[in-house]
């Protein structure tokens, strides 16, 4: 029995974070026990636990998802904690030791803000010397530098993170970071130096002409180092006017354009610093996870393009930078330009718009290992200019940078294209979860668009432990709302982007916290975000009441079903679904989520109030958008998907609306027409309403528009548009065309929830209880998925044998339970771990065509023959259009049809509908024996 994944506020051993009331979580593995019988948590001031400050004793009430430490915390103090767990079978274990360390808390700052007396556009290095006169047992640096900073002690970088103090609404709050610099100090003279860069704070960023100096126009530093000697005395090094400034070798740079580093620059000029007036009121200990090098990639190949360029292909669209080694002669200018795609075999970066996205290094003649400091790039291809001698790809390493998130989810199938699609969504998260959930990481944007974050948040929580990441984003969102009357801006931090309040985008305020609560089972996220959630819903209610109080949301600007393919103007990004309907649907959805959050937090009056609002909105939507017989007035895929997903359809009308969606898809040739709003919901709605076959068809389509269309064209991340690249390999436009834009990657949530069937539950969030309900399709022969949830590891796997029999393999973690739904299962035919269900001891029930099981922690192998075969037999009775979508079937039947007959299923559907070859034989004579022979061949082709 082992205790693992010990986290404080879902962070492993957090140093200097804003913790408020620390909440411990842990996972138990390696026991035959099913439940936690009791646990004990001890907290001490030393690793030997000789000075214990909290001991819960053996308790039955400790929740391994979130145990709140009920003690006051001292500033600048490391606390050690451990857990003892007793299982219901008598097993017990004592954990290894975890720790957290507080920041300054409410201590006053001895340090002063200092500003270099240099031109405001010159990148500075601020430094000072100090002396260490005794044995150091502890040294901590508390630092905030604006815009971005890196600190070195005696020439060695402090910490392993980049882009501190990270990206947030600086006018509202400033994060400071804590560094353990004990091992960087030496006896005698020491030197601290801090380099400063522009970043979002004062560099070129945002819309409105991509202005600079959005939050400030001067570099600034606050630094306080507390050194503790062996004898208990302390020594403080603080930023003040004793520090000096020098010009950096970084001669220019910003997030969009890149950086220029002149290694030849030498200057003995020293400049003074002056005290700044930024104050201390905005300072807070960090919430942002560190941005670190999470992975390293080597170039896949070196390309010599038709244009004569030397281009490195990293094999993967990634975010970060290249680190390279060079011995180039002094004065050599090495230029790296970054792009996502080649065009006609040549380097291309025009879709980055005004972003130069280049790194320039001027060599000084010495051997050097080089990387940027205050910029990053989104790229697969790097054009290298000015390289001295023969380029060796071993001299280059791709450093993949993103927030330090634990990867928790995996998904794999028998189809390599689907596997690549899943990886594309995962890499989209890696590339865009760099402190802020950005829309894209490469062009002159890179903003925390709320809509993108909202639609992807469920997928994000399956892929990675995203609790702390979204906690910071939610905090920033709430601070931005303060001056906007509850309105949520389009992007967070808002930078210089005006406006906000669009449905689906601003509803990130309610949807993200609720998703986080579902996945991690810690209601603290709802406590933190409740006022933000409430402020947003109240904003909608005011907008409704100011426009007549009809419980519809019909005012303001809305992005609608952004980038859908069904808009009336093909040149417009606006989709064809009525924005009043979408806005009103989110009015209903957000008020319902707020009511649920209030219920969780014990705010019963508010729960009743917002629950009533939600039901009134639902009734108003029925009156406005449904006929008395149940016809939805909007005939778009997105309208049907939203109506069904958000429970807007009265029960009496659901069958009609579901059939209307199937009909709409037939008209659309069973291909996607949805945008940012409809796409995340469409497959889930189909699977949940008897059309799982169509959901799989949408997943497995590989022609435009589809997910696999991009995969077949070589995509390694999710594209912004369904046709970001055309079938001939040319990019479809440069105005708004990112090749790393994760919104459509939200399909991965359906893959986890429906294909693999792993679902959290509202009644026991954090996967304390899960619903395991896979929905197989014979077009995939097997699926394997695991999610390392807050409760522990869930594994779900299914496979078909040649005869179509099903085998499921489930793993349920300790102290958790699962409700299992087996599709097309007769309980009498089900075996579990080799025993017939009747004799297995499992709790089960038959529900129509499904067998339901209640399972405790453990591993299970379940086998049965489906009551209805999943093997879809092709025949001459199959609609001809469906056969023509099947490549080999199309080849077989082409010779039977009249010469010149249309064989394009997309256009043929309009004229023949669901007619089969047998139906058509009445009009186009075909011998019965020929059709019978064809039946045998088609049966052999049945989808495998």
XYZ file of N, CA, C and O in Angstrom, residues 587-659:
292
model
N -27.521 31.957 -21.089
C -28.219 32.582 -19.956
C -28.795 31.477 -19.072
O -28.601 31.464 -17.848
N -29.477 30.541 -19.699
C -30.037 29.399 -18.970
C -28.920 28.570 -18.330
O -28.974 28.217 -17.145
N -27.881 28.266 -19.101
C -26.831 27.357 -18.647
C -26.047 27.956 -17.484
O -25.809 27.288 -16.463
N -25.661 29.210 -17.614
C -24.853 29.826 -16.556
C -25.638 30.042 -15.277
O -25.114 29.862 -14.170
N -26.890 30.421 -15.395
C -27.691 30.599 -14.178
C -27.919 29.257 -13.486
O -27.950 29.189 -12.247
N -28.038 28.187 -14.270
C -28.190 26.857 -13.674
C -26.908 26.429 -12.962
O -26.949 25.895 -11.838
N -25.754 26.654 -13.588
C -24.492 26.301 -12.943
C -24.272 27.118 -11.671
O -23.770 26.604 -10.665
N -24.656 28.388 -11.720
C -24.542 29.221 -10.524
C -25.429 28.673 -9.407
O -25.022 28.634 -8.237
N -26.632 28.260 -9.748
C -27.536 27.682 -8.749
C -26.920 26.417 -8.152
O -26.992 26.191 -6.932
N -26.301 25.599 -8.985
C -25.665 24.377 -8.484
C -24.496 24.710 -7.567
O -24.313 24.066 -6.519
N -23.703 25.707 -7.961
C -22.571 26.106 -7.130
C -23.061 26.628 -5.784
O -22.481 26.315 -4.726
N -24.118 27.417 -5.795
C -24.676 27.935 -4.552
C -25.142 26.789 -3.656
O -24.954 26.820 -2.428
N -25.736 25.780 -4.258
C -26.199 24.619 -3.488
C -25.024 23.910 -2.834
O -25.081 23.546 -1.647
N -23.935 23.710 -3.585
C -22.747 23.050 -3.040
C -22.204 23.827 -1.849
O -21.763 23.248 -0.846
N -22.259 25.151 -1.933
C -21.680 26.008 -0.896
C -22.659 26.307 0.244
O -22.339 27.093 1.139
N -23.836 25.715 0.195
C -24.801 25.918 1.262
C -25.539 27.241 1.192
O -26.147 27.677 2.180
N -25.521 27.883 0.043
C -26.225 29.158 -0.142
C -27.600 28.847 -0.744
O -27.866 29.095 -1.919
N -28.463 28.306 0.082
C -29.711 27.734 -0.425
C -30.649 28.774 -1.030
O -31.326 28.510 -2.034
N -30.730 29.967 -0.420
C -31.616 30.992 -0.974
C -31.165 31.415 -2.359
O -31.981 31.574 -3.278
N -29.856 31.592 -2.525
C -29.333 31.946 -3.847
C -29.514 30.797 -4.826
O -29.804 31.018 -6.011
N -29.353 29.567 -4.342
C -29.567 28.411 -5.215
C -30.997 28.390 -5.736
O -31.237 28.153 -6.932
N -31.957 28.662 -4.858
C -33.355 28.687 -5.281
C -33.613 29.821 -6.264
O -34.319 29.643 -7.278
N -33.045 30.984 -5.988
C -33.275 32.151 -6.839
C -32.738 31.922 -8.249
O -33.473 32.098 -9.240
N -31.490 31.520 -8.352
C -30.904 31.363 -9.683
C -31.435 30.113 -10.393
O -31.513 30.076 -11.626
N -31.847 29.119 -9.602
C -32.513 27.973 -10.208
C -33.830 28.375 -10.836
O -34.190 27.915 -11.926
N -34.552 29.253 -10.154
C -35.829 29.740 -10.690
C -35.594 30.583 -11.951
O -36.325 30.437 -12.944
N -34.564 31.430 -11.921
C -34.216 32.216 -13.116
C -33.946 31.287 -14.288
O -34.432 31.486 -15.415
N -33.164 30.240 -14.028
C -32.798 29.305 -15.089
C -34.035 28.653 -15.709
O -34.132 28.513 -16.938
N -34.971 28.249 -14.878
C -36.182 27.617 -15.398
C -37.046 28.620 -16.163
O -37.679 28.272 -17.169
N -37.071 29.865 -15.721
C -37.818 30.894 -16.452
C -37.211 31.136 -17.830
O -37.931 31.327 -18.810
N -35.895 31.123 -17.893
C -35.235 31.309 -19.192
C -35.554 30.140 -20.107
O -35.857 30.318 -21.296
N -35.515 28.937 -19.548
C -35.848 27.759 -20.357
C -37.270 27.874 -20.921
O -37.500 27.580 -22.116
N -38.201 28.295 -20.095
C -39.588 28.435 -20.559
C -39.700 29.511 -21.637
O -40.433 29.345 -22.630
N -38.967 30.609 -21.467
C -39.005 31.680 -22.461
C -38.404 31.223 -23.786
O -38.893 31.580 -24.866
N -37.363 30.433 -23.717
C -36.759 29.898 -24.947
C -37.749 28.982 -25.655
O -37.873 29.023 -26.896
N -38.457 28.167 -24.910
C -39.461 27.295 -25.528
C -40.513 28.134 -26.256
O -40.892 27.831 -27.397
N -40.975 29.195 -25.595
C -41.994 30.037 -26.214
C -41.469 30.738 -27.478
O -42.212 30.895 -28.451
N -40.217 31.146 -27.433
C -39.654 31.952 -28.524
C -39.161 31.119 -29.696
O -39.297 31.516 -30.858
N -38.588 29.951 -29.416
C -37.852 29.242 -30.464
C -38.418 27.871 -30.819
O -37.879 27.204 -31.696
N -39.517 27.439 -30.174
C -40.130 26.159 -30.504
C -41.586 26.386 -30.910
O -42.284 27.195 -30.290
N -42.009 25.648 -31.935
C -43.433 25.682 -32.280
C -44.215 24.879 -31.236
O -43.635 24.146 -30.438
N -45.520 24.999 -31.290
C -46.335 24.292 -30.289
C -46.238 22.780 -30.445
O -46.521 22.026 -29.512
N -45.800 22.333 -31.629
C -45.643 20.896 -31.868
C -44.200 20.427 -31.736
O -43.891 19.268 -32.024
N -43.292 21.336 -31.329
C -41.944 20.892 -31.020
C -40.901 21.119 -32.083
O -39.773 20.629 -31.960
N -41.232 21.856 -33.133
C -40.211 22.149 -34.150
C -39.319 23.272 -33.639
O -39.804 24.333 -33.223
N -38.003 23.051 -33.681
C -37.061 24.103 -33.349
C -36.961 25.046 -34.540
O -36.750 24.602 -35.679
N -37.109 26.327 -34.273
C -37.178 27.304 -35.365
C -35.844 27.454 -36.101
O -35.808 27.992 -37.206
N -34.771 26.996 -35.520
C -33.440 27.159 -36.118
C -32.951 25.803 -36.603
O -32.760 24.879 -35.814
N -32.731 25.697 -37.891
C -32.349 24.414 -38.479
C -30.849 24.394 -38.747
O -30.395 24.391 -39.897
N -30.049 24.397 -37.665
C -28.593 24.273 -37.804
C -28.104 23.195 -36.840
O -28.727 22.931 -35.812
N -26.981 22.601 -37.187
C -26.407 21.595 -36.295
C -26.169 22.174 -34.907
O -26.449 21.527 -33.890
N -25.656 23.384 -34.855
C -25.338 23.997 -33.571
C -26.596 24.251 -32.745
O -26.605 24.026 -31.532
N -27.659 24.723 -33.384
C -28.892 24.988 -32.636
C -29.417 23.712 -31.990
O -29.801 23.709 -30.806
N -29.442 22.615 -32.746
C -29.909 21.350 -32.176
C -28.980 20.879 -31.059
O -29.434 20.423 -30.007
N -27.666 20.982 -31.285
C -26.706 20.506 -30.288
C -26.828 21.300 -28.998
O -26.858 20.723 -27.900
N -26.912 22.619 -29.101
C -27.020 23.463 -27.908
C -28.341 23.201 -27.195
O -28.390 23.089 -25.959
N -29.426 23.103 -27.952
C -30.741 22.885 -27.339
C -30.775 21.590 -26.539
O -31.310 21.544 -25.423
N -30.198 20.532 -27.087
C -30.221 19.248 -26.403
C -29.212 19.202 -25.264
O -29.509 18.702 -24.177
N -28.040 19.740 -25.484
C -27.004 19.684 -24.445
C -27.397 20.507 -23.225
O -27.159 20.093 -22.086
N -27.990 21.661 -23.446
C -28.312 22.566 -22.335
C -29.723 22.366 -21.805
O -30.249 23.221 -21.093
N -30.330 21.229 -22.173
C -31.640 20.849 -21.639
C -32.689 21.927 -21.888
O -33.451 22.307 -21.007
N -32.722 22.393 -23.117
C -33.701 23.408 -23.498
C -34.933 22.799 -24.167
O -35.906 23.516 -24.427
N -34.873 21.502 -24.449
C -35.940 20.855 -25.202
C -36.906 20.174 -24.231
O -36.488 19.321 -23.434
N -38.166 20.532 -24.239
C -39.140 19.824 -23.396
C -39.126 18.331 -23.710
O -38.902 17.918 -24.858
N -39.357 17.516 -22.688
C -39.284 16.066 -22.874
C -40.163 15.590 -24.021
O -39.777 14.692 -24.778
N -41.324 16.184 -24.169
C -42.251 15.739 -25.210
C -41.710 16.001 -26.610
O -42.172 15.394 -27.586
N -40.744 16.907 -26.724
C -40.243 17.292 -28.048
C -38.883 16.662 -28.388
O -38.378 16.826 -29.493
N -38.285 15.947 -27.447
C -36.902 15.506 -27.653
C -36.757 14.565 -28.842
O -35.799 14.659 -29.611
N -37.707 13.660 -28.998
C -37.614 12.718 -30.122
C -37.655 13.477 -31.440
O -36.894 13.168 -32.374
N -38.527 14.485 -31.521
C -38.620 15.239 -32.772
C -37.355 16.039 -33.029
O -36.869 16.091 -34.152
N -36.811 16.674 -31.996
C -35.609 17.489 -32.183
C -34.419 16.598 -32.524
O -33.587 16.950 -33.375
N -34.338 15.442 -31.893
C -33.251 14.516 -32.210
C -33.333 14.053 -33.651
O -32.315 13.984 -34.352
N -34.530 13.742 -34.112
C -34.691 13.323 -35.501
C -34.380 14.472 -36.458
O -33.802 14.269 -37.532
